[in-house]
Amino acid sequence: GVVYDLEFSNVGRHTCTLRGYPRVVAISGSHQVGKAASHGSQPPAVVTLRPGATAHALLQVEFPFCAHPVSAEIYVYPPGQAYGQQTDITASICRHGRTQLGVTQVRSRTGIPFYTLS
């Protein structure tokens, strides 16, 4: 498989918090393909982000073992948020197979301040 670093940046003017795991799904056309990313069962960590600060989670994409995988775009929803953002990540996903995406919870780490996909 492949591991991607997901970066969450506070581009606002006020401090914000993130708690736990982001929701990650694969979308083909306008439909979700397969299951949302699985994650561990550790108690959710709370990350406080000052304006310009970043936090990270790791996304693991496994190569599919199915007859007809579907090409899908990966969308990420920050913890506790209803709106996701499309990433530049495309993956082959099994329509009805086991979960092929795994994600860690959000953690504080150094990143690129004010860097975000638009």
mmCIF file with all atom_site columns, C-alpha atoms in Angstrom, residues 16-66:
data_model
loop_
_atom_site.group_PDB
_atom_site.id
_atom_site.type_symbol
_atom_site.label_atom_id
_atom_site.label_alt_id
_atom_site.label_comp_id
_atom_site.label_asym_id
_atom_site.label_entity_id
_atom_site.label_seq_id
_atom_site.pdbx_PDB_ins_code
_atom_site.Cartn_x
_atom_site.Cartn_y
_atom_site.Cartn_z
_atom_site.occupancy
_atom_site.B_iso_or_equiv
_atom_site.pdbx_formal_charge
_atom_site.auth_seq_id
_atom_site.auth_comp_id
_atom_site.auth_asym_id
_atom_site.auth_atom_id
_atom_site.pdbx_PDB_model_num
ATOM 1  C CA . CYS A 1 16 ? -9.745  26.047 16.754 1.00 0.00 ? 16 CYS A CA 1
ATOM 2  C CA . THR A 1 17 ? -9.654  22.463 18.025 1.00 0.00 ? 17 THR A CA 1
ATOM 3  C CA . LEU A 1 18 ? -9.793  19.081 16.322 1.00 0.00 ? 18 LEU A CA 1
ATOM 4  C CA . ARG A 1 19 ? -10.630 15.924 18.234 1.00 0.00 ? 19 ARG A CA 1
ATOM 5  C CA . GLY A 1 20 ? -10.066 12.384 17.050 1.00 0.00 ? 20 GLY A CA 1
ATOM 6  C CA . TYR A 1 21 ? -10.082 10.850 13.605 1.00 0.00 ? 21 TYR A CA 1
ATOM 7  C CA . PRO A 1 22 ? -10.892 12.478 10.284 1.00 0.00 ? 22 PRO A CA 1
ATOM 8  C CA . ARG A 1 23 ? -13.513 10.787 8.104  1.00 0.00 ? 23 ARG A CA 1
ATOM 9  C CA . VAL A 1 24 ? -11.983 9.630  4.818  1.00 0.00 ? 24 VAL A CA 1
ATOM 10 C CA . VAL A 1 25 ? -14.059 8.252  1.937  1.00 0.00 ? 25 VAL A CA 1
ATOM 11 C CA . ALA A 1 26 ? -13.517 7.277  -1.693 1.00 0.00 ? 26 ALA A CA 1
ATOM 12 C CA . ILE A 1 27 ? -15.906 8.874  -4.207 1.00 0.00 ? 27 ILE A CA 1
ATOM 13 C CA . SER A 1 28 ? -16.457 7.746  -7.797 1.00 0.00 ? 28 SER A CA 1
ATOM 14 C CA . GLY A 1 29 ? -18.809 9.956  -9.770 1.00 0.00 ? 29 GLY A CA 1
ATOM 15 C CA . SER A 1 30 ? -21.107 11.198 -7.029 1.00 0.00 ? 30 SER A CA 1
ATOM 16 C CA . HIS A 1 31 ? -21.227 7.996  -4.956 1.00 0.00 ? 31 HIS A CA 1
ATOM 17 C CA . GLN A 1 32 ? -19.129 6.642  -2.113 1.00 0.00 ? 32 GLN A CA 1
ATOM 18 C CA . VAL A 1 33 ? -17.232 3.488  -3.078 1.00 0.00 ? 33 VAL A CA 1
ATOM 19 C CA . GLY A 1 34 ? -16.497 0.919  -0.397 1.00 0.00 ? 34 GLY A CA 1
ATOM 20 C CA . LYS A 1 35 ? -16.376 1.745  3.292  1.00 0.00 ? 35 LYS A CA 1
ATOM 21 C CA . ALA A 1 36 ? -15.046 4.858  4.999  1.00 0.00 ? 36 ALA A CA 1
ATOM 22 C CA . ALA A 1 37 ? -11.478 4.576  6.292  1.00 0.00 ? 37 ALA A CA 1
ATOM 23 C CA . SER A 1 38 ? -11.072 2.418  9.352  1.00 0.00 ? 38 SER A CA 1
ATOM 24 C CA . HIS A 1 39 ? -9.229  3.710  12.392 1.00 0.00 ? 39 HIS A CA 1
ATOM 25 C CA . GLY A 1 40 ? -7.948  2.623  15.744 1.00 0.00 ? 40 GLY A CA 1
ATOM 26 C CA . SER A 1 41 ? -9.835  2.647  19.014 1.00 0.00 ? 41 SER A CA 1
ATOM 27 C CA . GLN A 1 42 ? -7.530  4.927  21.002 1.00 0.00 ? 42 GLN A CA 1
ATOM 28 C CA . PRO A 1 43 ? -9.271  7.651  23.010 1.00 0.00 ? 43 PRO A CA 1
ATOM 29 C CA . PRO A 1 44 ? -9.522  10.744 20.782 1.00 0.00 ? 44 PRO A CA 1
ATOM 30 C CA . ALA A 1 45 ? -6.784  13.295 21.256 1.00 0.00 ? 45 ALA A CA 1
ATOM 31 C CA . VAL A 1 46 ? -7.632  16.996 21.250 1.00 0.00 ? 46 VAL A CA 1
ATOM 32 C CA . VAL A 1 47 ? -5.413  19.198 19.085 1.00 0.00 ? 47 VAL A CA 1
ATOM 33 C CA . THR A 1 48 ? -5.563  22.983 19.467 1.00 0.00 ? 48 THR A CA 1
ATOM 34 C CA . LEU A 1 49 ? -4.549  24.971 16.402 1.00 0.00 ? 49 LEU A CA 1
ATOM 35 C CA . ARG A 1 50 ? -3.650  28.625 16.600 1.00 0.00 ? 50 ARG A CA 1
ATOM 36 C CA . PRO A 1 51 ? -4.070  30.643 13.382 1.00 0.00 ? 51 PRO A CA 1
ATOM 37 C CA . GLY A 1 52 ? -1.451  29.402 10.926 1.00 0.00 ? 52 GLY A CA 1
ATOM 38 C CA . ALA A 1 53 ? -0.803  26.158 12.843 1.00 0.00 ? 53 ALA A CA 1
ATOM 39 C CA . THR A 1 54 ? -1.100  22.684 11.341 1.00 0.00 ? 54 THR A CA 1
ATOM 40 C CA . ALA A 1 55 ? -2.003  19.175 12.463 1.00 0.00 ? 55 ALA A CA 1
ATOM 41 C CA . HIS A 1 56 ? -1.576  15.873 10.648 1.00 0.00 ? 56 HIS A CA 1
ATOM 42 C CA . ALA A 1 57 ? -3.055  12.410 10.218 1.00 0.00 ? 57 ALA A CA 1
ATOM 43 C CA . LEU A 1 58 ? -1.730  9.514  8.170  1.00 0.00 ? 58 LEU A CA 1
ATOM 44 C CA . LEU A 1 59 ? -3.840  7.829  5.505  1.00 0.00 ? 59 LEU A CA 1
ATOM 45 C CA . GLN A 1 60 ? -2.973  4.305  4.392  1.00 0.00 ? 60 GLN A CA 1
ATOM 46 C CA . VAL A 1 61 ? -4.355  3.068  1.071  1.00 0.00 ? 61 VAL A CA 1
ATOM 47 C CA . GLU A 1 62 ? -4.072  -0.678 0.484  1.00 0.00 ? 62 GLU A CA 1
ATOM 48 C CA . PHE A 1 63 ? -3.913  -2.119 -3.000 1.00 0.00 ? 63 PHE A CA 1
ATOM 49 C CA . PRO A 1 64 ? -7.216  -3.866 -3.770 1.00 0.00 ? 64 PRO A CA 1
ATOM 50 C CA . PHE A 1 65 ? -7.691  -7.623 -4.148 1.00 0.00 ? 65 PHE A CA 1
ATOM 51 C CA . CYS A 1 66 ? -10.840 -7.721 -6.254 1.00 0.00 ? 66 CYS A CA 1
#
